[in-house]
mmCIF file of C-alpha atoms in Angstrom:
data_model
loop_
_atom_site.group_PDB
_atom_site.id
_atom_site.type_symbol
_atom_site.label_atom_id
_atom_site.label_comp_id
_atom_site.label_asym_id
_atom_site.label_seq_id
_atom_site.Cartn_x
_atom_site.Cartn_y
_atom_site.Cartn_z
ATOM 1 C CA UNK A 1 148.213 122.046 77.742
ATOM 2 C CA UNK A 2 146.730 125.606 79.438
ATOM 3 C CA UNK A 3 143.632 124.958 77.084
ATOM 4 C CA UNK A 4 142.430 121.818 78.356
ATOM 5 C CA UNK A 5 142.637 122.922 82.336
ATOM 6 C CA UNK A 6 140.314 125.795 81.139
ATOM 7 C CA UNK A 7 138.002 123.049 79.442
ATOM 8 C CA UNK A 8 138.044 120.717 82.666
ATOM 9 C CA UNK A 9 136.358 123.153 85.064
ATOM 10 C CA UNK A 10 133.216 123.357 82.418
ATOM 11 C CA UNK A 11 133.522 119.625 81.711
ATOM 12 C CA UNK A 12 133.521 119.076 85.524
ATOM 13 C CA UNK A 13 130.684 121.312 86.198
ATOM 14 C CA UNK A 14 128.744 119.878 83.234
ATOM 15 C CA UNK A 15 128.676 116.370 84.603
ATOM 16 C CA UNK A 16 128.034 117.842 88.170
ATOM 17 C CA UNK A 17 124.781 118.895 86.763
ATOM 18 C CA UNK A 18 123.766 115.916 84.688
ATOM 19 C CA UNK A 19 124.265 113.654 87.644
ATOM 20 C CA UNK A 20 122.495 115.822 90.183
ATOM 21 C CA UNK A 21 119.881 116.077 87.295
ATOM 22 C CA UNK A 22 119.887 112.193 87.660
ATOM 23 C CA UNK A 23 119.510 111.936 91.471
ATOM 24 C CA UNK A 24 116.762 114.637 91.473
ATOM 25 C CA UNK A 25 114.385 112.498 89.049
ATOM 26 C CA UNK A 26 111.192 110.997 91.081
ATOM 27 C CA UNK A 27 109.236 107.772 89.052
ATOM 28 C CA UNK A 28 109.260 108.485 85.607
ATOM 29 C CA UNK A 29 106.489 106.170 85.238
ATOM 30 C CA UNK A 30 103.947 107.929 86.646
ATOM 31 C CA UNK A 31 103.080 110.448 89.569
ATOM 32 C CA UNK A 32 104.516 108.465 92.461
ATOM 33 C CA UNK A 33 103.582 109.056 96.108
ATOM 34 C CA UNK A 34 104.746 112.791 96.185
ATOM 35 C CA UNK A 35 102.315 113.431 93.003
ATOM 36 C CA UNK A 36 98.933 111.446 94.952
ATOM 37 C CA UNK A 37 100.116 113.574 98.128
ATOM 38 C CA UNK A 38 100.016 116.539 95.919
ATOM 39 C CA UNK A 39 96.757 116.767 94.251
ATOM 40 C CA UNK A 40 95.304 115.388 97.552
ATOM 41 C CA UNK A 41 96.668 118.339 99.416
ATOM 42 C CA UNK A 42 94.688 120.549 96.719
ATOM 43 C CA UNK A 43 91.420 118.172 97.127
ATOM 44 C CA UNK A 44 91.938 118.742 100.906
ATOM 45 C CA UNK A 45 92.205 122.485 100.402
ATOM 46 C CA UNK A 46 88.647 122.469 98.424
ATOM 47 C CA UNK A 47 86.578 120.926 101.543
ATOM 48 C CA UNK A 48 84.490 122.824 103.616
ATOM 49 C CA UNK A 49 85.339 122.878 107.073
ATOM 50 C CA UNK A 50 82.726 119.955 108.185
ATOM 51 C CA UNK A 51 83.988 117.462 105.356
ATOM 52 C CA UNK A 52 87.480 118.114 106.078
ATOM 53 C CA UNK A 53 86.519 117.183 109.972
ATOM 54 C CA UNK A 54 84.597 113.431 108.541
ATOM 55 C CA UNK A 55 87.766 112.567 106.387
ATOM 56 C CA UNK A 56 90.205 113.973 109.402
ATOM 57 C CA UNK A 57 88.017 111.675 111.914
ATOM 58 C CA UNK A 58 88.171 108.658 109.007
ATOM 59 C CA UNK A 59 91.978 109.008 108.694
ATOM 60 C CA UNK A 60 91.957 108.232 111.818
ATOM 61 C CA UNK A 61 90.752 105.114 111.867
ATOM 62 C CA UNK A 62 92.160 104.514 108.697
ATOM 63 C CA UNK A 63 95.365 104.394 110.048
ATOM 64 C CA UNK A 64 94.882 102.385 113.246
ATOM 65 C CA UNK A 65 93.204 99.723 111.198
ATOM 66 C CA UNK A 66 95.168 96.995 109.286
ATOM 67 C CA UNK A 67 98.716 97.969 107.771
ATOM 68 C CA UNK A 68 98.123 101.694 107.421
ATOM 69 C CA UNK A 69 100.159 103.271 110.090
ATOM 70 C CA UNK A 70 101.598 105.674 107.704
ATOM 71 C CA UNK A 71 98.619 107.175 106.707
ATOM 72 C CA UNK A 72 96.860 109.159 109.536
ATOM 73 C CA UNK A 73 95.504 111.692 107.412
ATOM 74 C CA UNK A 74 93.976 111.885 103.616
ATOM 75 C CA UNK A 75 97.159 113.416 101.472
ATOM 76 C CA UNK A 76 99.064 110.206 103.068
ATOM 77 C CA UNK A 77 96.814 108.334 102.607
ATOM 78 C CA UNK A 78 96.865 108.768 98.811
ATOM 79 C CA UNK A 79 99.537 106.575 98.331
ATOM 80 C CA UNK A 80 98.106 103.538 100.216
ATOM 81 C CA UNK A 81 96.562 101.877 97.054
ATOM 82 C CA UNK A 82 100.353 101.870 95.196
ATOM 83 C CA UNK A 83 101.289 100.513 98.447
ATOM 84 C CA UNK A 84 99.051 97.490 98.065
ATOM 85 C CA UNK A 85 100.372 96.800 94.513
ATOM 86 C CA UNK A 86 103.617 96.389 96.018
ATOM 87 C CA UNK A 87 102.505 93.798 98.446
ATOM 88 C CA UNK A 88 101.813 91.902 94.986
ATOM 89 C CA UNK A 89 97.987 92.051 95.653
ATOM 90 C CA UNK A 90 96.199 92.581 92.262
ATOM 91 C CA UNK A 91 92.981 92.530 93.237
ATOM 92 C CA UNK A 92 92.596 96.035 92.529
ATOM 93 C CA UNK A 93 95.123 96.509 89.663
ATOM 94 C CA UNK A 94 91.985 97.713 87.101
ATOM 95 C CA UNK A 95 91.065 100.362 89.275
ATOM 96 C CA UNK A 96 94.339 102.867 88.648
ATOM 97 C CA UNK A 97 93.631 103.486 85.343
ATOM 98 C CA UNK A 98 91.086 103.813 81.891
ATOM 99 C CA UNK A 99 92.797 102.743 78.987
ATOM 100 C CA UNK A 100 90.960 104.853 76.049
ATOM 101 C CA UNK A 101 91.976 103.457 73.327
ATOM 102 C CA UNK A 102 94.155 105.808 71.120
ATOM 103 C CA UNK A 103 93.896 103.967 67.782
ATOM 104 C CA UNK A 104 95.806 106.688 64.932
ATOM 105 C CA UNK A 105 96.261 103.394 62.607
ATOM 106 C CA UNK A 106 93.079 101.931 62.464
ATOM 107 C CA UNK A 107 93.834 98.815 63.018
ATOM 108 C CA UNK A 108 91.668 95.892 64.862
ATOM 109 C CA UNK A 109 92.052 95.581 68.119
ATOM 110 C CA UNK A 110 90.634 92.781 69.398
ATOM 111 C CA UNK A 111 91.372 93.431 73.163
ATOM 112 C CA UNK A 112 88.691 94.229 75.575
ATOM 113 C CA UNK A 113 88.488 97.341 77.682
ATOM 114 C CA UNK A 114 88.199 96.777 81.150
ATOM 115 C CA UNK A 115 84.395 97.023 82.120
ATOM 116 C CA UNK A 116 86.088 97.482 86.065
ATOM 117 C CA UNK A 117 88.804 100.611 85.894
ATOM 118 C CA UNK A 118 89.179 103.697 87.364
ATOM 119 C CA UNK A 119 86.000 105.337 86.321
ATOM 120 C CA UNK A 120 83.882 102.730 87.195
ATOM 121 C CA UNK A 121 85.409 102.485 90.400
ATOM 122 C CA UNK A 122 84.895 105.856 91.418
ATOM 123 C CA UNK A 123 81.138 106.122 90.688
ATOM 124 C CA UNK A 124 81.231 102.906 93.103
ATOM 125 C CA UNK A 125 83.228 104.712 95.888
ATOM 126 C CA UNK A 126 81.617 108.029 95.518
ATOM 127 C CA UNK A 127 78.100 105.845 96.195
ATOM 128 C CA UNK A 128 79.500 104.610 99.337
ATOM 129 C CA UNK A 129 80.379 107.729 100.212
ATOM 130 C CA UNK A 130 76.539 108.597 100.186
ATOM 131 C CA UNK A 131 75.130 105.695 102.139
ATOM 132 C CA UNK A 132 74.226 106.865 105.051
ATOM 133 C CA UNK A 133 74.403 103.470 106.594
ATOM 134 C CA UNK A 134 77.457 102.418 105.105
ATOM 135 C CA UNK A 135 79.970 101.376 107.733
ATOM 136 C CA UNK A 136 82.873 103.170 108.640
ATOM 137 C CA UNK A 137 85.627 100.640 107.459
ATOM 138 C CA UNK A 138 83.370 101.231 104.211
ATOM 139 C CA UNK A 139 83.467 104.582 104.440
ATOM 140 C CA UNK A 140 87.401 104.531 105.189
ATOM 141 C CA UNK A 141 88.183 102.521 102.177
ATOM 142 C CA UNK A 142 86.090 104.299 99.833
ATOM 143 C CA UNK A 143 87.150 107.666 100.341
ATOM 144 C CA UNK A 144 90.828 106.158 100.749
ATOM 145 C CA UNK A 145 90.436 105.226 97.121
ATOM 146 C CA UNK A 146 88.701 107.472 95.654
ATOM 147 C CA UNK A 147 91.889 110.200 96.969
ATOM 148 C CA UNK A 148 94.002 107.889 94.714
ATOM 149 C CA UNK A 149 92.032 106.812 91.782
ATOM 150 C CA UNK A 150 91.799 111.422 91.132
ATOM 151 C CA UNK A 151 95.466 110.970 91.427
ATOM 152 C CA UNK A 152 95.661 108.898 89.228
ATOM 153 C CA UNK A 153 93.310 110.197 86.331
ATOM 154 C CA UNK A 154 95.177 113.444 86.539
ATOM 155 C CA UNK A 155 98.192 111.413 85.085
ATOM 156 C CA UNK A 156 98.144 111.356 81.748
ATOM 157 C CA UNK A 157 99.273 107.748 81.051
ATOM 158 C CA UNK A 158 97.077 106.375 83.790
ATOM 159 C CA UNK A 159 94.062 107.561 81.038
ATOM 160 C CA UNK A 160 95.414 106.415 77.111
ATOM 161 C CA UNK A 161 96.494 103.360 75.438
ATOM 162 C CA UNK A 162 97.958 103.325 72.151
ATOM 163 C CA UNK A 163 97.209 101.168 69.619
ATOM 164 C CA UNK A 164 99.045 100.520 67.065
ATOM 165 C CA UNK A 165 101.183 97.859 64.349
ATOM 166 C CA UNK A 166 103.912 98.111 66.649
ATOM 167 C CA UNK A 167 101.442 97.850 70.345
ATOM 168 C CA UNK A 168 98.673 96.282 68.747
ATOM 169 C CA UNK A 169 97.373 94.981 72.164
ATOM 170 C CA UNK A 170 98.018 98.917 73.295
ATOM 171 C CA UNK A 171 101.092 100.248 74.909
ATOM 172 C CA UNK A 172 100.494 100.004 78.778
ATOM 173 C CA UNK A 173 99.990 103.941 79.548
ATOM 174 C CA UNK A 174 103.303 105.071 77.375
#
């Protein structure tokens, strides 16, 4: 019996760490807010001094206009786009992502790519961006965008579908 209380206090500090493990896992499908906030905060870092002051004054607006109180500045405002998804509006559900297709089987696929997706997207915003007499709720929701479309072709699913006998309409991102 003195050999299995010296086995408990491992046992109970192994599961200790496996559920703490568990709790400190963010989405494991993709980036999540604290990932868009993240590479935002590195964009934000790269501006000059007069850029940073345009998006700071945009934010602004940004966030007194329509349902985007919790985004009064651009790394917050990163996550606005995932927001809208979960308001079940689709409208924009293309733009998060370009599926390349990853074929290593060959096979047919007989799905089309969609012509509207993040790249596409992102020329578009980035040309609003230069029209000088764009408006500012323009101006708002391209660079808005554009903060979370980056995010989301630095994630590696968000830029890949595989094809395959088993996905053979591709696999979603992963």
């Amino acid at each position: 019996m003195p050999a299995l209380v010296g086995l408990r206090l491992p046992l109970t500090v192994l599961c200790l760490l496996v559920l703490s493990s568990a709790l400190c896992v963010t989405e494991a499908l993709g980036w999540g807010c604290v990932g868009h906030m993240l590479l935002a905060e590195i964009a934000r870092r790269q501006l000059d001094d007069k850029n940073k002051e345009k998006i700071d004054a945009m934010a602004e607006v940004f966030a007194q206009s329509g349902p985007f109180p919790s985004s009064p500045d651009m790394v917050q405002a990163a996550c606005w786009a995932d927001d809208v998804k979960r308001w079940r509006q689709y409208a924009m559900a293309t733009w998060h992502f370009f599926a390349a297709p990853y074929n290593p089987e060959n096979i047919n696929i007989t799905d089309a790519i969609d012509t509207v997706n993040a790249v596409t997207v992102s020329l578009d915003m980035i040309s609003a961006l230069k029209n000088t007499k764009a408006p500012l709720y323009m101006l708002n929701f391209a660079w808005a965008n554009l903060v979370h479309i980056f995010g989301d072709l630095h994630q590696p699913l968000h830029t890949i579908s595989r094809y395959s006998s088993e996905y053979p309409h591709g696999d979603n991102g992963g």
